[in-house]
């Protein structure tokens, strides 16, 4: 088994300052921060691009820039403000076959402070193919980097976004919330091969109102859905263009105090309106299947955490 992706995330120190402590007193939430959460997961995610350009006499043409897919398997372990993850792309998964030289690194996390939420995203991809009019061509020299995130405000204190984004909290009673989001992303698309070079940089800013609802069925089943529609502007090579934003998410699964299993689907799309120039459509799609188990932390681990907490005040 050839390891194609390894990543380790360690969130400590300042992250602990932003814990959503209100959940300890809110009857709509149940916190598992005092538990050790271990899980395994399957992840399929990518950042695709579309170049839209006019052709005289032929109308608008679309050139798809699609990264070689990398399906990942991984495991994670979290306790309090510490979150460790390890993932890799085994060759026995169909999408990883014949992807020699391709790379994918994706990191995502969120911080919470009362009703404020801050997300961070990092994407690095190497190895794309270009698709147009049914014809595909491989371009292993293509690379893309995306860095950014969104600042959000959760209006309804009864709604738990952490029940969607992580397994450390559970929504005990159905609730929904209006959540406005301000997003900012930097994207760099590079190509170096056959004497041609591309180094395109874009800066995107958008404002999108959204609504999320967590439907709790019985005591153990959650169905969560969210929709966001907005608009923004991106800057590239001294030019600015208006874009529309569409963000859809769905999570469903089973949860108990010990065992849990969920499926998460998310689709984020930035689409430029029709212009006389070349346009760029940008979308991120994610499918994640997670299963795990929660258990009490070993006494030694709890003692170490308490010592750190006393010294740092976190």
Coordinates of C-alpha atoms in Angstrom, one line a residue:
X1 CA 0.0 0.0 0.0
X2 CA 1.6 3.2 -1.2
X3 CA 0.9 6.2 1.2
X4 CA 0.0 9.2 -1.0
X5 CA -1.3 11.6 1.7
X6 CA -0.2 12.0 5.3
X7 CA -1.4 14.8 7.5
X8 CA -1.4 15.5 11.2
X9 CA -3.4 18.3 12.7
X10 CA -2.8 19.5 16.2
X11 CA -5.0 22.2 17.6
X12 CA -4.0 23.4 21.1
X13 CA -3.6 26.5 23.2
X14 CA -5.6 29.2 21.7
X15 CA -8.2 26.8 20.3
X16 CA -9.3 25.9 23.8
X17 CA -10.2 29.6 24.5
X18 CA -12.9 29.4 21.8
X19 CA -14.9 26.4 23.1
X20 CA -18.7 26.7 23.0
X21 CA -19.0 26.6 26.8
X22 CA -22.7 27.5 26.6
X23 CA -23.5 24.0 25.6
X24 CA -22.9 22.8 29.2
X25 CA -26.0 24.7 30.3
X26 CA -28.1 24.6 27.2
X27 CA -30.8 21.8 27.2
X28 CA -30.7 21.7 23.4
X29 CA -27.0 20.6 23.4
X30 CA -25.1 17.7 24.9
X31 CA -21.3 18.1 25.1
X32 CA -18.8 15.3 24.8
X33 CA -15.7 17.4 25.5
X34 CA -14.9 15.4 28.6
X35 CA -14.7 12.2 26.4
X36 CA -12.0 10.9 24.2
X37 CA -13.4 10.6 20.7
X38 CA -11.8 8.1 18.3
X39 CA -13.0 7.6 14.7
X40 CA -12.2 6.3 11.3
X41 CA -13.4 7.9 8.1
X42 CA -13.6 7.8 4.3
X43 CA -13.1 11.2 2.6
X44 CA -13.6 12.2 -1.1
X45 CA -12.9 15.9 -1.6
X46 CA -11.6 18.1 -4.5
X47 CA -11.5 21.7 -5.7
X48 CA -12.5 21.9 -9.3
X49 CA -12.4 24.9 -11.7
X50 CA -14.2 25.9 -14.8
X51 CA -12.9 28.5 -17.3
X52 CA -15.8 30.1 -19.2
X53 CA -14.8 32.1 -22.3
X54 CA -16.5 33.5 -25.4
X55 CA -15.7 32.3 -28.9
X56 CA -16.8 34.5 -31.8
X57 CA -19.5 32.8 -33.8
X58 CA -19.7 29.8 -31.4
X59 CA -21.0 31.4 -28.2
X60 CA -19.6 30.5 -24.8
X61 CA -17.1 27.6 -24.3
X62 CA -16.4 25.8 -21.0
X63 CA -13.0 24.4 -20.1
X64 CA -13.0 22.1 -17.1
X65 CA -9.9 21.8 -14.9
X66 CA -10.4 18.7 -12.8
X67 CA -7.9 17.4 -10.3
X68 CA -7.1 13.7 -10.2
X69 CA -9.3 12.4 -7.5
X70 CA -7.8 11.1 -4.3
X71 CA -10.1 9.0 -2.1
X72 CA -8.8 8.9 1.5
X73 CA -9.0 6.7 4.5
X74 CA -8.1 8.0 7.9
X75 CA -8.4 8.0 11.7
X76 CA -8.7 10.7 14.2
X77 CA -8.4 11.1 18.0
X78 CA -9.6 14.1 20.0
X79 CA -9.9 15.2 23.6
X80 CA -10.7 18.6 24.9
X81 CA -8.8 21.1 22.6
X82 CA -6.5 18.5 21.0
X83 CA -7.4 17.0 17.7
X84 CA -5.0 14.5 15.9
X85 CA -5.8 13.1 12.5
X86 CA -4.0 10.8 10.0
X87 CA -5.1 10.1 6.5
X88 CA -3.7 8.3 3.4
X89 CA -4.8 7.4 -0.1
X90 CA -4.5 3.6 -0.6
X91 CA -4.2 2.3 -4.2
X92 CA -6.9 -0.3 -3.8
X93 CA -9.5 2.4 -4.0
X94 CA -10.5 2.9 -7.7
X95 CA -10.0 6.6 -7.8
X96 CA -6.4 6.3 -6.6
X97 CA -5.3 4.0 -9.4
X98 CA -3.1 5.4 -12.2
X99 CA -2.7 8.7 -10.2
X100 CA 1.1 8.5 -10.0
X101 CA 2.6 11.9 -8.9
X102 CA -0.8 13.3 -7.9
X103 CA -1.1 14.9 -4.5
X104 CA -3.9 16.2 -2.3
X105 CA -3.6 17.9 1.1
X106 CA -6.8 19.3 2.7
X107 CA -7.1 20.7 6.2
X108 CA -10.2 22.2 7.8
X109 CA -11.0 23.4 11.3
X110 CA -13.4 25.7 13.1
X111 CA -13.1 28.0 16.1
X112 CA -16.1 28.9 18.3
X113 CA -16.6 31.8 20.7
X114 CA -20.2 32.2 22.0
X115 CA -22.3 32.6 18.9
X116 CA -19.4 33.4 16.6
X117 CA -17.8 30.8 14.4
X118 CA -14.6 31.0 12.3
X119 CA -13.7 28.3 9.7
X120 CA -10.3 27.8 8.1
X121 CA -9.6 25.9 4.9
X122 CA -6.4 24.8 3.1
X123 CA -6.3 22.9 -0.2
X124 CA -3.2 21.8 -2.1
X125 CA -3.6 19.8 -5.3
X126 CA -1.2 18.5 -7.9
X127 CA -2.1 16.7 -11.0
X128 CA -5.1 17.8 -13.1
X129 CA -6.7 16.8 -16.4
X130 CA -8.4 19.3 -18.8
X131 CA -11.8 18.3 -20.2
X132 CA -13.6 20.0 -23.1
X133 CA -16.2 18.7 -25.5
X134 CA -15.7 15.1 -24.3
X135 CA -12.0 15.2 -24.8
X136 CA -9.7 14.7 -21.8
X137 CA -6.0 15.5 -21.5
X138 CA -3.7 15.0 -18.5
X139 CA -1.7 17.9 -17.2
X140 CA 0.4 16.5 -14.2
X141 CA 2.2 19.9 -13.9
X142 CA -1.0 21.7 -12.9
X143 CA -1.1 22.7 -9.2
X144 CA -3.6 24.7 -7.1
X145 CA -3.5 26.2 -3.6
X146 CA -6.5 27.6 -1.8
X147 CA -6.3 29.3 1.6
X148 CA -9.3 31.0 3.3
X149 CA -12.4 30.6 5.4
X150 CA -15.6 32.1 6.7
X151 CA -16.7 34.2 9.6
X152 CA -20.2 33.4 10.7
X153 CA -22.7 34.4 13.4
X154 CA -25.2 31.9 14.7
X155 CA -28.4 33.8 15.7
X156 CA -30.2 31.0 17.5
X157 CA -28.5 29.9 20.7
X158 CA -30.5 26.7 20.6
X159 CA -28.9 25.6 17.4
X160 CA -25.6 23.6 17.5
X161 CA -23.3 23.9 14.5
X162 CA -20.8 21.7 16.3
X163 CA -23.2 18.8 16.0
X164 CA -22.7 19.2 12.2
X165 CA -19.0 19.9 12.0
X166 CA -17.7 17.5 14.7
X167 CA -18.6 14.7 16.9
X168 CA -18.0 16.5 20.2
X169 CA -21.5 17.8 20.6
X170 CA -25.0 16.5 20.0
X171 CA -28.3 18.4 19.2
X172 CA -30.8 16.9 21.7
X173 CA -33.8 18.9 20.5
X174 CA -34.6 20.0 16.9
X175 CA -33.6 23.6 16.1
X176 CA -32.6 25.8 13.2
X177 CA -30.8 29.1 12.8
X178 CA -30.2 31.9 10.4
X179 CA -26.4 32.2 9.9
X180 CA -24.8 35.0 7.8
X181 CA -21.3 34.2 6.5
X182 CA -18.5 36.4 5.3
X183 CA -15.9 34.4 3.3
X184 CA -12.4 35.3 2.0
X185 CA -10.3 33.0 -0.1
X186 CA -6.9 33.2 -1.9
X187 CA -6.5 30.8 -4.8
X188 CA -3.3 30.2 -6.9
X189 CA -3.4 28.0 -10.0
X190 CA 0.0 27.1 -11.4
X191 CA 1.3 25.2 -14.5
X192 CA 4.8 24.6 -15.6
X193 CA 5.4 22.2 -18.5
X194 CA 6.3 22.0 -22.2
X195 CA 7.6 25.5 -22.2
X196 CA 4.3 27.0 -21.0
X197 CA 3.8 28.7 -17.6
X198 CA 0.7 29.8 -15.8
X199 CA 0.6 31.6 -12.5
X200 CA -2.9 32.8 -11.8
X201 CA -3.9 34.4 -8.5
X202 CA -7.4 35.3 -7.4
X203 CA -8.7 36.9 -4.2
X204 CA -12.4 36.3 -3.4
X205 CA -14.7 38.0 -0.9
X206 CA -18.4 37.1 -0.5
X207 CA -21.3 37.7 1.8
X208 CA -23.9 34.9 2.0
X209 CA -26.9 34.5 4.3
X210 CA -27.7 30.9 5.2
X211 CA -30.2 28.8 7.1
X212 CA -29.4 25.5 8.8
X213 CA -31.8 23.1 10.6
X214 CA -31.0 20.1 12.8
X215 CA -33.9 17.6 12.9
X216 CA -33.6 15.2 15.7
X217 CA -35.6 11.9 15.3
X218 CA -36.1 10.1 18.5
X219 CA -33.0 10.2 20.7
X220 CA -30.3 9.0 18.3
X221 CA -30.9 10.1 14.7
X222 CA -30.0 13.4 13.2
X223 CA -30.8 14.8 9.8
X224 CA -29.2 18.2 9.2
X225 CA -29.5 20.4 6.1
X226 CA -28.2 23.8 5.2
X227 CA -28.4 26.2 2.2
X228 CA -26.5 29.4 1.6
X229 CA -27.0 31.9 -1.3
X230 CA -25.0 35.0 -1.7
X231 CA -22.7 37.1 -3.8
X232 CA -19.3 38.6 -3.8
X233 CA -16.4 39.8 -5.8
X234 CA -13.0 38.4 -6.9
X235 CA -9.9 40.2 -8.0
X236 CA -7.4 38.8 -10.4
X237 CA -4.6 40.6 -12.3
X238 CA -5.9 44.0 -11.5
X239 CA -9.5 43.2 -12.6
X240 CA -12.6 42.7 -10.4
X241 CA -15.6 40.6 -11.2
X242 CA -18.9 39.8 -9.5
X243 CA -19.6 36.2 -8.4
X244 CA -22.5 34.3 -6.9
X245 CA -22.2 31.8 -4.1
X246 CA -24.1 28.6 -3.5
X247 CA -23.4 26.4 -0.5
X248 CA -25.4 23.2 0.2
X249 CA -24.8 20.7 3.0
X250 CA -26.4 17.6 4.3
X251 CA -25.5 15.4 7.3
X252 CA -27.4 12.3 8.6
X253 CA -26.5 9.6 11.0
X254 CA -26.8 7.9 14.3
X255 CA -25.4 9.0 17.7
X256 CA -25.3 7.6 21.2
X257 CA -23.1 8.5 24.1
X258 CA -20.5 6.0 23.0
X259 CA -21.0 4.9 19.3
X260 CA -21.7 7.2 16.3
X261 CA -21.8 7.0 12.5
X262 CA -22.5 9.8 10.1
X263 CA -22.5 10.8 6.4
X264 CA -21.6 14.4 5.5
X265 CA -22.0 15.9 2.0
X266 CA -21.1 19.5 1.2
X267 CA -20.9 21.5 -2.0
X268 CA -19.6 25.0 -2.2
X269 CA -19.7 26.8 -5.6
X270 CA -18.6 30.3 -6.7
X271 CA -19.9 31.2 -10.2
X272 CA -19.1 34.3 -12.2
X273 CA -21.8 36.0 -14.2
X274 CA -21.6 36.1 -18.0
X275 CA -19.1 38.6 -19.2
X276 CA -17.1 39.3 -22.4
X277 CA -13.9 38.1 -20.7
X278 CA -12.6 34.8 -19.5
X279 CA -14.4 33.8 -16.3
X280 CA -13.6 31.4 -13.5
X281 CA -16.0 29.1 -11.7
X282 CA -14.7 27.6 -8.5
X283 CA -16.3 24.7 -6.5
X284 CA -15.4 22.5 -3.6
X285 CA -17.2 19.2 -3.1
X286 CA -16.8 16.9 -0.1
X287 CA -18.2 13.5 0.9
X288 CA -17.2 12.1 4.3
X289 CA -18.3 8.9 6.0
X290 CA -17.4 8.7 9.7
X291 CA -17.8 6.0 12.4
X292 CA -16.4 6.2 15.9
X293 CA -16.5 5.6 19.6
X294 CA -16.3 7.8 22.7
X295 CA -14.8 6.7 26.0
X296 CA -13.6 8.2 29.3
X297 CA -10.1 9.6 29.2
X298 CA -7.4 7.6 31.1
X299 CA -6.7 9.1 34.5
X300 CA -3.2 10.0 33.6
X301 CA -4.3 12.0 30.5
X302 CA -6.9 13.8 32.6
X303 CA -4.3 14.7 35.2
X304 CA -1.9 16.1 32.5
X305 CA -4.8 18.2 31.0
X306 CA -5.7 19.6 34.4
X307 CA -2.1 20.6 35.0
X308 CA -2.0 22.4 31.7
X309 CA -5.3 24.0 32.3
X310 CA -4.2 25.3 35.7
X311 CA -1.0 26.8 34.4
X312 CA -2.5 28.4 31.2
X313 CA -6.0 29.2 32.4
X314 CA -7.5 27.7 29.3

